[in-house]
Every structure is written in structure tokens, then in C-alpha cells.
XYZ file of C-alpha atoms in Angstrom:
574
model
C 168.475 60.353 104.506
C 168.433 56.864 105.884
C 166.611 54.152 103.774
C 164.523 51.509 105.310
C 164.102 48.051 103.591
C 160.726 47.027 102.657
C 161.170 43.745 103.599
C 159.359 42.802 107.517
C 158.111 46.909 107.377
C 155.696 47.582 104.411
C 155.097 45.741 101.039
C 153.118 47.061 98.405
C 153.422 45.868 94.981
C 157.360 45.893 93.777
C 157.998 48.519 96.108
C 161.459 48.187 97.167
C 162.896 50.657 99.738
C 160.752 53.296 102.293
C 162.002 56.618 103.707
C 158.578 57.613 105.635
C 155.204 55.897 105.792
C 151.654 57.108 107.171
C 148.213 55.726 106.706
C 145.250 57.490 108.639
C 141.856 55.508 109.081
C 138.418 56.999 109.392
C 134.853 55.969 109.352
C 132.778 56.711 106.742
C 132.249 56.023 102.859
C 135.464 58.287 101.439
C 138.413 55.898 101.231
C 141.714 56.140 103.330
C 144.845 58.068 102.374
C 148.456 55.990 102.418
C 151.433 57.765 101.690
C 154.760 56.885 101.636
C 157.990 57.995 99.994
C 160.724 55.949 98.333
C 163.997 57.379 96.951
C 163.423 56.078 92.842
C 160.533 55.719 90.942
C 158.264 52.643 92.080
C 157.301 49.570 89.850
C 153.976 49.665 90.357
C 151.409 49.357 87.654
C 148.535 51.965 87.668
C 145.217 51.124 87.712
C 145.357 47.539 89.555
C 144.882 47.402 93.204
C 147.149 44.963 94.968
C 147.397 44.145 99.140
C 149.314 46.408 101.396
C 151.110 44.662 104.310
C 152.404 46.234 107.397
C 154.655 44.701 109.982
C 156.432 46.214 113.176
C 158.213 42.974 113.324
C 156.291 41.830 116.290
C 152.253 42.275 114.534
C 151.437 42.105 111.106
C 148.684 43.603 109.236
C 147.146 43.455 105.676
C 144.970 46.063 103.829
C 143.243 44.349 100.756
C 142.444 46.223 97.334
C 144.757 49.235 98.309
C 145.061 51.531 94.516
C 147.575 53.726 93.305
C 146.186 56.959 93.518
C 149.430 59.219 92.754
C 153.622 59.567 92.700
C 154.956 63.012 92.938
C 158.580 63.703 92.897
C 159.761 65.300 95.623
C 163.089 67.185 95.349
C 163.394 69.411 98.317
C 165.608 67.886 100.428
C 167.517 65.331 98.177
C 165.175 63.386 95.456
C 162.361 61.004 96.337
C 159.114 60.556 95.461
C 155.947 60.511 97.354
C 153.329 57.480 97.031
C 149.710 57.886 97.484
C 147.439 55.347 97.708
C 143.860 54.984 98.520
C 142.707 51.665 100.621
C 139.197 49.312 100.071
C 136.642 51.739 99.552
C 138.128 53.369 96.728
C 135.448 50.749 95.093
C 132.477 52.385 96.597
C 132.502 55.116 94.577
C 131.080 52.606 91.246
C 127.699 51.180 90.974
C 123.957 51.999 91.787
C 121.182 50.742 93.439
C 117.425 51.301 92.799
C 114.367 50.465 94.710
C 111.049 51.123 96.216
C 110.782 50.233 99.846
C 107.838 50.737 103.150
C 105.915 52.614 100.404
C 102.596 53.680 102.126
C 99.565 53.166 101.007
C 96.204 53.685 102.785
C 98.323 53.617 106.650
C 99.678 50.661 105.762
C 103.135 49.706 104.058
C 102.627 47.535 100.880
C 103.299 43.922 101.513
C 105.738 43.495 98.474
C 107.675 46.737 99.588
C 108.519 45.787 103.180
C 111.890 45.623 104.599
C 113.762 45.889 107.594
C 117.153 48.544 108.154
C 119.043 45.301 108.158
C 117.511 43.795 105.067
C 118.030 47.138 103.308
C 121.962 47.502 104.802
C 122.163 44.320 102.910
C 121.422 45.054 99.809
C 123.588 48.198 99.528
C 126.653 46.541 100.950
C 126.135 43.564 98.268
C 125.633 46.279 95.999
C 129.137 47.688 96.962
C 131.017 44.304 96.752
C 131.119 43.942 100.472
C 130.927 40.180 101.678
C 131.865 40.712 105.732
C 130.106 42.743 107.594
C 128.258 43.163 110.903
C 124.912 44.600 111.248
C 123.551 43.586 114.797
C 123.729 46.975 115.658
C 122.195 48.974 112.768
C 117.945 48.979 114.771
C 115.726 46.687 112.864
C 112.409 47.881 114.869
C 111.472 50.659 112.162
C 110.323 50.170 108.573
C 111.635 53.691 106.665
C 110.278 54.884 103.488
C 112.950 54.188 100.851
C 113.447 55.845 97.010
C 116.037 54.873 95.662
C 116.696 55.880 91.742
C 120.259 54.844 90.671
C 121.959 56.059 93.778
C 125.099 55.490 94.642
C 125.165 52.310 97.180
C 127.623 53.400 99.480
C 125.883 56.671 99.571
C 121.980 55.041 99.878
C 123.978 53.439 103.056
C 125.443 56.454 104.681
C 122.027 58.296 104.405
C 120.446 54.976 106.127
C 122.856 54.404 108.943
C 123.050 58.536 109.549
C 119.059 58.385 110.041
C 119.051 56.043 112.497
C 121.978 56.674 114.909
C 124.633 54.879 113.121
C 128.386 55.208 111.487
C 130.367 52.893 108.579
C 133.238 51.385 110.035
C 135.621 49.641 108.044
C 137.205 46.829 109.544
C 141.552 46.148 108.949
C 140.354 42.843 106.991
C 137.931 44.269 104.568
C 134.645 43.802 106.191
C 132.134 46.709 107.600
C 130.741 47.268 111.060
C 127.943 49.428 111.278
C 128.262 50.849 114.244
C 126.024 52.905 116.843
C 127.064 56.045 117.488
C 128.955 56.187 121.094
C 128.881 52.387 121.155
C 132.074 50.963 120.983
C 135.427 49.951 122.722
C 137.758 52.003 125.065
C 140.712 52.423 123.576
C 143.569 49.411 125.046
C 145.570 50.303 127.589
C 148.774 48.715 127.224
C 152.245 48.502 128.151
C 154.331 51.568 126.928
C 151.032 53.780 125.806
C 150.296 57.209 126.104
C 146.846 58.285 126.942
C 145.597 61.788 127.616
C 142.125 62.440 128.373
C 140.059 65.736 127.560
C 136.587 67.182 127.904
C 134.740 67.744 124.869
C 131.750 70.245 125.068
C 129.213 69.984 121.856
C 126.753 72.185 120.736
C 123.801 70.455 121.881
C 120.222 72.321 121.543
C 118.133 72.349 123.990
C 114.866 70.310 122.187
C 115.053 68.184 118.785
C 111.763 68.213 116.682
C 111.082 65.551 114.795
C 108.480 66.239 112.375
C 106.854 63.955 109.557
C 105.212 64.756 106.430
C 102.240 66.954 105.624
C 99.472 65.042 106.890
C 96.945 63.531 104.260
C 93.497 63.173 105.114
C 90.879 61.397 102.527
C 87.463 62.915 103.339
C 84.229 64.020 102.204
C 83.939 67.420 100.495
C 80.188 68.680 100.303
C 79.176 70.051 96.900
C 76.755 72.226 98.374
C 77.541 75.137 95.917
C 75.796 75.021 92.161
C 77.278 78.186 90.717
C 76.748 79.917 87.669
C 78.847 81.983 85.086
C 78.700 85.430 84.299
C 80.690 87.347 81.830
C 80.865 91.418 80.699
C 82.268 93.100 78.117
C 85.823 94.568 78.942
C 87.257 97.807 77.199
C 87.920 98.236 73.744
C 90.014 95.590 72.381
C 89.944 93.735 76.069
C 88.899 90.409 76.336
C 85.687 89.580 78.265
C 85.708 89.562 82.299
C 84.452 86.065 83.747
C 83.501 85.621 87.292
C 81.531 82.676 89.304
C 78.631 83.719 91.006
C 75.609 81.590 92.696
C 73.411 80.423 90.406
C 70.330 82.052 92.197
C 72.179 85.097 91.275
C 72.387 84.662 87.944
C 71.738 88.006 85.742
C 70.240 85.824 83.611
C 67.834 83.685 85.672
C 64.532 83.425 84.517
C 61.976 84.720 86.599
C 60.102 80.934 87.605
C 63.397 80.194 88.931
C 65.746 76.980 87.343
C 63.414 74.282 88.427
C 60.933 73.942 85.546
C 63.551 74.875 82.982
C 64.812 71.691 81.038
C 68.320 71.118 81.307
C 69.049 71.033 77.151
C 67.535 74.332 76.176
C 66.820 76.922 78.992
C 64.541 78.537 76.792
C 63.501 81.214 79.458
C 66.859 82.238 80.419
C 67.593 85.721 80.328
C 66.260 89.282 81.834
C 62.181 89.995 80.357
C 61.558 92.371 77.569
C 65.520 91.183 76.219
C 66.272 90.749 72.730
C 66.206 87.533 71.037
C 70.172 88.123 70.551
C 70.572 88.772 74.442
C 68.246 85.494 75.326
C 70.436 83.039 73.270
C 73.221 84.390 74.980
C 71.639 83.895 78.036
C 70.890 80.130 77.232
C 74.391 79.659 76.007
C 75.506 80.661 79.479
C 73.074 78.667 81.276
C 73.730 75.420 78.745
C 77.622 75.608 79.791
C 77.134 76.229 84.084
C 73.637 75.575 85.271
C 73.607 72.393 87.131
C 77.698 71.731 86.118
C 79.324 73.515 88.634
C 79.971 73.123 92.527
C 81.935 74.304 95.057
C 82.724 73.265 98.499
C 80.840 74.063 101.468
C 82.676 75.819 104.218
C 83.862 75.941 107.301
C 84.502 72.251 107.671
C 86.301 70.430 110.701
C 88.453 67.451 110.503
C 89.604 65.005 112.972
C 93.140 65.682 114.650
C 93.541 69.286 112.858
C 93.270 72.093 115.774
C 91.589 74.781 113.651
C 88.923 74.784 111.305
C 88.942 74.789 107.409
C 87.404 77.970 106.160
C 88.703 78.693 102.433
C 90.133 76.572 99.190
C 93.401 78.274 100.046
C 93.954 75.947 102.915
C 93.530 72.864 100.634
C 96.038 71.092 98.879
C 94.784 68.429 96.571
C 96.754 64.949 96.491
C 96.553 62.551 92.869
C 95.582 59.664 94.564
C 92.966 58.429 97.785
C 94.256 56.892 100.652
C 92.115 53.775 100.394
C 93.277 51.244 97.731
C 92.069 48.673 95.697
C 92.994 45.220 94.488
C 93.882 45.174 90.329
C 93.799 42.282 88.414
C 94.634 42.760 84.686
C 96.027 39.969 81.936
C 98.603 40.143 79.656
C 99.866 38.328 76.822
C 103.642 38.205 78.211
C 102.973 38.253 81.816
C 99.315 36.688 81.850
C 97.319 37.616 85.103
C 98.608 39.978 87.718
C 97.324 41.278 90.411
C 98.433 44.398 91.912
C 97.307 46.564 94.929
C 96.471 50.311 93.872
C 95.198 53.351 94.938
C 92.457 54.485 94.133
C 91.350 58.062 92.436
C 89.157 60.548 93.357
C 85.242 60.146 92.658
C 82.085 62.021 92.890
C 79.506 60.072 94.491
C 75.524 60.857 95.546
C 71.842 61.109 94.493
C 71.460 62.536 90.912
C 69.184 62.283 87.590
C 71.093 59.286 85.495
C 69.684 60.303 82.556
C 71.718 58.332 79.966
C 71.491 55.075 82.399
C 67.892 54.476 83.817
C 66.415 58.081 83.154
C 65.593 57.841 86.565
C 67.419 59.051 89.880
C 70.403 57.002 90.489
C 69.014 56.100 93.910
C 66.110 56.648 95.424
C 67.678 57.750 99.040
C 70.897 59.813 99.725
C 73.623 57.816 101.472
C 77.619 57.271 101.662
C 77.836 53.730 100.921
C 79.354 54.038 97.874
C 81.089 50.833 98.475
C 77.690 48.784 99.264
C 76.067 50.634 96.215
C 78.316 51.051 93.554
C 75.333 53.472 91.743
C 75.934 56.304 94.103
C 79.538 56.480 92.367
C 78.541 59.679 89.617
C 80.147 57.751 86.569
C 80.087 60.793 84.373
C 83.358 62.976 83.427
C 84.699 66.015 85.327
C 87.209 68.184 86.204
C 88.544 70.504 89.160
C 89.235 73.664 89.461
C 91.433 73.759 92.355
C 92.211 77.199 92.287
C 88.689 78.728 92.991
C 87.077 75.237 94.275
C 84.805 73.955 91.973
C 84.018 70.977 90.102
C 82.750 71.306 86.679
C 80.765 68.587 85.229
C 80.900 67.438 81.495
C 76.795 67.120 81.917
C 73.898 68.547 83.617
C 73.781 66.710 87.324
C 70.544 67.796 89.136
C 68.002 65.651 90.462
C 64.943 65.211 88.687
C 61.389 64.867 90.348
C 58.507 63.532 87.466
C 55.513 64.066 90.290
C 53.162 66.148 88.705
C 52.318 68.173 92.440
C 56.112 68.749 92.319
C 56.726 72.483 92.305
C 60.402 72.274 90.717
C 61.279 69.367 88.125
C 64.799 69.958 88.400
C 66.434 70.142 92.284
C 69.938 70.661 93.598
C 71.663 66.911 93.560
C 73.161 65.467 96.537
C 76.902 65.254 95.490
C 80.132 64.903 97.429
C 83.930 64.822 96.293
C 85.778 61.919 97.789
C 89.653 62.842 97.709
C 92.923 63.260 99.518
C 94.008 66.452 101.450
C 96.653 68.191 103.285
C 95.877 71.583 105.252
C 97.809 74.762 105.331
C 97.650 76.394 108.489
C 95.598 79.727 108.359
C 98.353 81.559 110.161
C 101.728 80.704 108.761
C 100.823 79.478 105.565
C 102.520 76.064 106.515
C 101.186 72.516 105.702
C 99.709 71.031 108.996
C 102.013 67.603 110.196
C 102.679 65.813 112.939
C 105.580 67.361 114.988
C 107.932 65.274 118.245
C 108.813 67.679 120.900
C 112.448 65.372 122.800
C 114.267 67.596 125.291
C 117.979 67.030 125.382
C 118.258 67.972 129.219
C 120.394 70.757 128.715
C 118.754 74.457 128.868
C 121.002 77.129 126.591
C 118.268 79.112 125.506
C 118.594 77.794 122.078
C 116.137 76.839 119.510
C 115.510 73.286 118.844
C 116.658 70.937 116.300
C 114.409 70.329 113.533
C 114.766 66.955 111.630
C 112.394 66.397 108.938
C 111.130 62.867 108.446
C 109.828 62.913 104.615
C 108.989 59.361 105.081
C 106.656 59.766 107.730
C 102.941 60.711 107.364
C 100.128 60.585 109.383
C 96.943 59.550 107.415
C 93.043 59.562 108.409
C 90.649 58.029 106.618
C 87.172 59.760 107.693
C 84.035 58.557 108.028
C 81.806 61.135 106.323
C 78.582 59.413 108.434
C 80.300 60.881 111.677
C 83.502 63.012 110.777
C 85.744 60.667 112.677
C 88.432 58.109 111.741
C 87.056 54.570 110.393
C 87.675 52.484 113.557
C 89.560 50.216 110.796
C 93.407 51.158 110.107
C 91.264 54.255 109.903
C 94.233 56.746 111.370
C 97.847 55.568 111.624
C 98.689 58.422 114.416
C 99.693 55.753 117.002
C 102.210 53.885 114.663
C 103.632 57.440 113.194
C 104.205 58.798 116.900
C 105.962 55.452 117.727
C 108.465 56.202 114.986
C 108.994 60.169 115.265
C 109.650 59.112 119.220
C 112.079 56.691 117.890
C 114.122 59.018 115.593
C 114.319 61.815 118.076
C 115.775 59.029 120.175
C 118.673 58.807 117.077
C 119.381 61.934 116.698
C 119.956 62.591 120.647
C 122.194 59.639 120.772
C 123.911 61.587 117.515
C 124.670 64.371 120.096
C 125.872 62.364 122.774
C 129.459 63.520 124.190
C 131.978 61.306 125.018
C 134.847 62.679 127.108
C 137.849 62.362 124.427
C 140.651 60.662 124.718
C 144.019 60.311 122.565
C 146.139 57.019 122.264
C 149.598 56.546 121.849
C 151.584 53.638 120.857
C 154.982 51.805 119.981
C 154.571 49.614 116.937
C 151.515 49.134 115.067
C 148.271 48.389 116.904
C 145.338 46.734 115.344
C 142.821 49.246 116.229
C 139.211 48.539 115.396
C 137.194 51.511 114.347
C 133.874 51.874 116.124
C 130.865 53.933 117.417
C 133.533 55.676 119.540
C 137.433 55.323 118.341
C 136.731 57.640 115.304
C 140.627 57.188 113.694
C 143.430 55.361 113.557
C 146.317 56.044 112.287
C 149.912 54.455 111.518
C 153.267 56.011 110.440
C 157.389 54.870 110.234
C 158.808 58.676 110.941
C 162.280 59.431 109.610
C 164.335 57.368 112.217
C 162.244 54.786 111.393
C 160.157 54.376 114.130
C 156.915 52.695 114.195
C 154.068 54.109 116.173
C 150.104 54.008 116.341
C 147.829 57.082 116.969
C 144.239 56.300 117.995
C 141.453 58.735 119.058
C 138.193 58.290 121.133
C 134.997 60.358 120.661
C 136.971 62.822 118.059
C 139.089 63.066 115.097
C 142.511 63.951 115.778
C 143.606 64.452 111.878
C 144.076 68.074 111.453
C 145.079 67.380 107.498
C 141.961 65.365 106.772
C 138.496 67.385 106.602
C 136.524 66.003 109.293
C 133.758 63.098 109.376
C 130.755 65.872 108.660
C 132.752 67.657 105.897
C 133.443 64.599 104.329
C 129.761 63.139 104.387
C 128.650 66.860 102.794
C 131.403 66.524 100.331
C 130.143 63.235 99.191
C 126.470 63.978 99.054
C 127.318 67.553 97.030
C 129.164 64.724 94.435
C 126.736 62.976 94.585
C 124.079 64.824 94.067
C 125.642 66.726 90.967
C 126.482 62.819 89.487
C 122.144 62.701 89.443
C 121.941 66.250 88.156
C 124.167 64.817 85.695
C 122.658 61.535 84.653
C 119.195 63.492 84.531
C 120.529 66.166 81.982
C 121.868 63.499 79.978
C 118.483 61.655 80.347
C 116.524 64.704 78.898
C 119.135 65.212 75.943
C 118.597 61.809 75.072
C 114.890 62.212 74.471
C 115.017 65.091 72.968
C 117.232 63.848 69.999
């Protein structure tokens, strides 16, 4: 077999002859395969990247940081042995990169978390050692919702671009272009080149929904409920049988009612003509519910929800209100910071405060909590969020010392101020806010869903009117700006260029973009020198395509943080 010299055709470390040579390029994160064969052993030390150059003898062209990935002996026709290296982003498969970014709070993204695409681009390409790059493409008009716990940078990137329309493409000196997808050169058209055109059909559905998050609402919830325990005997060797009833119900109220019965003792609890065993029962029972427990008042309506709330099973309970507040707290080592927080749910309303002023907290009912700090119950409790109820470490009643009164002791006027999402009554599903894009074309097919976890719509209601505070009160305009937006991604995603193949004499220096998806360059056994380039597909048959190789590297990646977090957990358990 004819041996080609090195010199003014390929140079790579102390490489000194070359039978065959081919080097595909592809967009993406995964690096580039070279392979070459030479007929003895190379000199080249493993482990230490080095430039590779490439010369027709008319263009030149250098690939920094190429690394010896392999050398196989190959002894099927004569004895050589086959090179493989991998170019540049061999590198991107080290480091991490961790962050909180557009975190939402209250509608609105927290000052100190804000960034742009660009801004975020940034800081995982510094992260991944890259230097040159171009990001005038990547759209800077959105602010996305970004967690990022030791990932991988060059992943954290892909997933970025990928959201919002856009490909990696590495560049023949080193640097990066993220590109848009279908945005990009033809391919050239010049002397001696072969170009055959095709037409591509894609599987394009006929609508894409875009949907965000559950949506959170922070209302109201009326504790209009007091409830009471009861509790019977079950079998032999069976443990008692509890169940919540109203407290007007009560087996065991006493027959002037709960008014006039103090709130320590309920002394006349119990059915008449009972035994003294069976009334102290019956004030044990009345000591640990009466005037403790609530539950919510239904149906309910809320502002952009098409159905009414009519049971606790709809409800799911969020940690944390959508209003925040301003926290200022010292410290020896960092002295005085201030910090913007959410804040937690509260019970607020008219009630006895016995252990403040012994008198009613206020003397009229209203929801200004934030005018009159007092109607804020500052007593502890807890939620049951299974059956609906708040349970109250103390009596909360309200208390009425006019002699003419015909009840000391009244319902209070108590509401739960948290943060909800709503399941739908029919399917079971959490309600959200759901973009509706047709694609134009009309297969019969179902749509595209694309979840947007870092989208939520939130509504902070007024309890005085059940509507939105007219105040940053409802962010539905901004979130329907940015679901329109990413629908508008994803359709350019499915955008179909006509392909086209390219075919060349020598090497070309082909840029990869949003449309030429490969380039490749080989020296065949006559030792010709030719370019392949494709436009709006990948030609490679041997290499898995752009798709396969994103899932590939998001399965690896994703079982590198399974990983980590196992090792995490065996750490503090030792």
C-alpha cells in the first residue's frame, strides 16, 4: 500500500508517514472523531493534546487541543495501525457550574438573580475554557429560570441553546458559534464541486403546546368551620375510631350550647344524667378541639381558574407566599445583610388575645393585616392538609364581656393566608397556563407538548374583592409573552430546509452553522484529498446522529449526578 509523507498533508505530534486520513465535524457538545492510519507504531505521548494541521497543499488548516484517544493495530491487509483522536471539546466533558438564576418571587424575578441567555451562555462557555465565541444570535429578550447544581457546563449550555432555538457550533480555530437553528450559510459553490439537492420531509405536528408550571395563587382561605372531635371504642384489641364532626354536633355538647362554657374547663360537657367518668371524658375532648379547629369554607372561586373549588382534594399547599418581605439580620462575620424573602403562611382576623390584652385583638373584622399588624393571630398552629383543617395550639374564639350578651364565647373571624395550586376536578391534573401555536400543516396528529418548568403564572388576590391586586398583582401578561415566545423556538426547531450535499477537491474550510450540520475531510487510499459538507442534515451514517448524541450525553450525565448524590449520602452517613 502506498505511503504518503506527513510533511505539507497532516502533522500531528511525531507522526511520520499516513496511509488514510478522515476527520468528520458535527455540532454539538460530543467531541469530533480523527482517524488515521500509519504503517509503525506512532511517537506520540498519551495523555497530552497537541495541534493537528491539515494541508491540501493549496489551504491549510489547524485543529487546536486534538488528544489521543486510541491506536489499534490493524493487520488485515498488511500491518498498520489505526489512530484515533478526539478534537477541542474533548475538554468539555471536565468541570461544573452552579447557580441560581430569574428565580421568581412574588411575579417578579429577584434583582440579584437576573440574567440574560447571553450573560448566562457566558458563564458556561468560561466555565468550559472557551475564550472565542459568538453569541449575537443566541435571543437575549427572555429571562429563563435557571438551577444549576454542579452541572456539567457544556451540558447547562446545550440544555440553554436547545430551549431557545439554538445549536453549538464549533468553529476550525477553536471558538463557538451559537447558532440559530436554520440560520446559516449556503454551502459555496465553487469551481470543481459537486452539489446534489434533495427534499427532506419532517415529522412536523400539527400544533405545539407550550405549557408553564402549575399555577400558584396566594389567597384567602375562610375558616368558617370550628369542628369538633369524636372518638368510639373499636373491637376488642382495636384501637379507637376518630372522626371530625361540627362542633354543634358534638355528642358531647352541653345542652346551653358552647357559648357560656369557659374555654379551660368545659365543666358541662357531656350528655345529662352521664357519669362523672363519662363527663371528664367529655371535657377532655372538648379541652383538645372546641374552639382549635377549622376548616375551609367551600365552594370558593378564584380569578383566572374556569371552574370552581369545591373540596381539599383540589388543593395543593405551597411552603412559601407569593408576597415577600425585606430581611435584615447582623452577623458577627458578615455584619448586616439584607435579603429579600418570602414570606410564610399566617392566620390573621378578629379573636380573644387572651395572653396579650385579654381583650379582642381588634375591635372590627378587616384584611389589613399589613396596616394592622394585630389582626396577624401570633399564636402556634398546624395544618392538616389532608382533611383541611387548622388546629390551633390554644382556644381562638371571640370573647364578648357585655353582661346582655347571650353567648360569652363566639365563633372568631379567622382566615388562612397561603399559596395554592388547583387540580382540575376532572382529570386530576394541576391547573397551568397552556400556548396553543399551529404549525400550518394539518396531519391529524396530536400536538407537541413542551413543558416550561420555569414558567408560572402567579395571582396575588385581593380577599376585599376576589380579584388580582392591581399591583404586580397577576403576572399572566408577562408569562403569555414568554410561552408565545418558546412556541416560536420550538417551530423554528421544526423548520425544513431542502437538503443539500457538497462535494469537493482539497480541503475546504467549512464553517458549521444553523444549517451546514457536518463537515467532513479525508486523504482516501490514492491519496486524494476531498471535502464532504451537508446542508439541513447529517450525512454520517457511522456517527449516531445530532439527537442521539444530545440523549446520550444527558443519560451520562444524568447518571454522573445520580452518582455524585449517592456518594453525597454515603458521606453523611459515615
Amino acid at each position: 500500500m502506498t505511503v504518503y509523507q506527513v510533511a505539507g498533508r497532516i502533522s500531528f505530534g511525531n507522526v511520520t508517514g499516513v496511509q488514510q486520513f478522515s476527520m468528520t465535524r458535527s455540532r454539538g457538545i460530543q467531541p469530533g472523531t480523527i482517524q488515521f492510519a500509519v504503517p509503525v507504531v506512532p511517537q506520540i505521548p498519551f495523555g497530552k493534546s497537541a495541534p493537528l494541521y491539515l494541508s491540501d497543499g493549496v489551504r491549510n488548516m489547524v485543529f487546536s487541543d486534538c488528544l489521543l484517544q486510541s491506536v489499534d493495530g490493524d493487520y488485515s491487509n498488511g500491518q498498520r495501525y489505526l489512530v484515533t483522536l478526539l478534537d477541542f471539546r474533548w475538554k468539555w466533558a471536565y468541570g461544573q457550574i452552579s447557580g441560581l438564576y430569574n428565580v421568581v418571587r412574588g411575579g417578579m424575578i429577584v434583582p440579584a438573580t437576573r440574567k440574560k441567555p447571553q450573560d448566562l451562555a457566558k458563564l458556561c462557555l468560561v466555565a468550559m475554557g472557551v475564550t472565542q465565541y459568538d453569541l449575537t444570535q443566541l435571543p437575549n429578550d427572555t429571562y429563563p429560570e435557571i438551577t444549576w447544581e454542579m452541572e456539567r457546563p457544556a451540558s447547562a449550555l446545550e440544555s440553554l441553546c436547545s430551549n431557545l432555538g439554538c445549536t453549538i457550533c464549533p468553529q476550525i480555530n477553536g471558538s463557538v458559534l451559537i447558532a440559530k437553528n436554520a440560520k446559516g450559510k449556503k454551502l459555496p459553490t465553487i469551481q470543481g464541486a459537486e452539489l446534489r439537492e434533495s427534499l427532506k420531509f419532517g415529522q412536523v405536528p400539527d400544533d405545539i403546546w407550550v405549557s408553564a408550571a402549575p399555577t400558584v395563587w396566594e389567597v384567602s382561605l375562610d375558616l368558617a368551620n370550628p369542628y369538633a372531635i369524636e372518638r368510639t371504642k373499636g373491637g376488642a384489641g382495636s384501637n379507637p375510631v376518630e372522626s371530625i364532626v361540627d362542633y354543634n354536633k358534638a355528642s358531647y355538647k352541653p345542652a346551653g350550647g358552647w357559648g357560656n362554657e369557659d374555654p379551660k374547663y368545659f365543666s358541662n360537657a357531656g350528655k345529662r344524667g352521664a357519669t362523672k367518668k363519662d363527663r371528664e371524658s367529655a371535657s377532655a375532648l372538648a379541652q383538645e378541639s372546641i374552639w382549635r379547629m377549622y376548616g375551609f369554607k367551600f365552594p370558593f372561586k378564584l380569578p383566572g381558574l374556569p371552574f370552581e373549588i369545591t373540596n381539599i382534594n383540589q388543593l395543593v399547599f405551597h411552603d412559601d407566599l407569593l408576597a415577600q418581605t425585606t430581611v435584615a439580620y447582623t452577623s458577627p462575620s458578615q455584619g448586616t445583610v439584607t435579603e429579600l424573602r418570602r414570606q410564610k403562611p399566617f392566620v390573621y382576623g378578629q379573636f380573644f388575645a387572651r395572653k396579650d390584652t385579654g381583650k379582642n385583638n381588634v375591635e372590627t373584622f378587616s384584611h389589613g393585616w399589613i396596616e394592622f399588624p394585630r389582626l396577624i393571630y401570633p399564636g402556634g398552629f398546624s395544618m392538616d392538609k389532608e382533611r383541611g383543617i387548622i388546629i390551633f395550639s390554644d382556644a381562638v374564639y371571640l370573647y364578648n364581656e357585655r353582661p346582655e350578651a347571650r353567648a360569652a364565647y363566639t365563633e372568631p373571624n379567622l382566615f388562612y393566608r397561603v399559596a395554592i395550586s388547583v387540580k382540575d376536578p376532572a382529570t386530576g391534573e394541576q391547573f397551568r397556563e397552556v400556548y396553543k401555536k399551529p404549525t400550518g400543516y394539518r396531519n391529524s396528529s396530536l400536538p407537541l407538548w413542551v413543558k416550561r418548568a420555569d414558567l408560572r403564572r402567579e395571582i396575588d388576590v385581593n380577599p376585599e374583592n376576589g380579584k388580582p391586586y392591581t399591583d404586580n398583582g397577576d403576572n399572566a401578561e408577562t408569562i403569555q409573552k414568554e410561552l408565545i415566545k418558546y412556541a416560536g423556538y420550538e417551530l423554528e426547531k421544526l423548520q425544513t430546509l431542502n437538503p443539500m450535499q457538497g462535494n469537493y477537491v482539497g480541503f475546504i474550510p467549512i464553517e458549521l452553522d444553523g444549517c451546514v450540520e457536518q463537515v467532513s475531510y479525508e486523504i482516501s487510499d490514492s491519496g486524494e484529498t476531498a471535502t464532504t459538507a451537508s446542508y439541513g442534515y447529517e450525512f454520517s451514517l457511522v456517527l449516531p446522529s445530532f439527537e442521539e448524541r444530545r440523549r446520550i450525553g444527558m443519560l451520562n450525565n444524568l447518571i454522573k449526578q445520580q452518582d455524585q448524590l449517592a456518594n453525597g449520602k454515603r458521606d453523611n452517613a459515615r
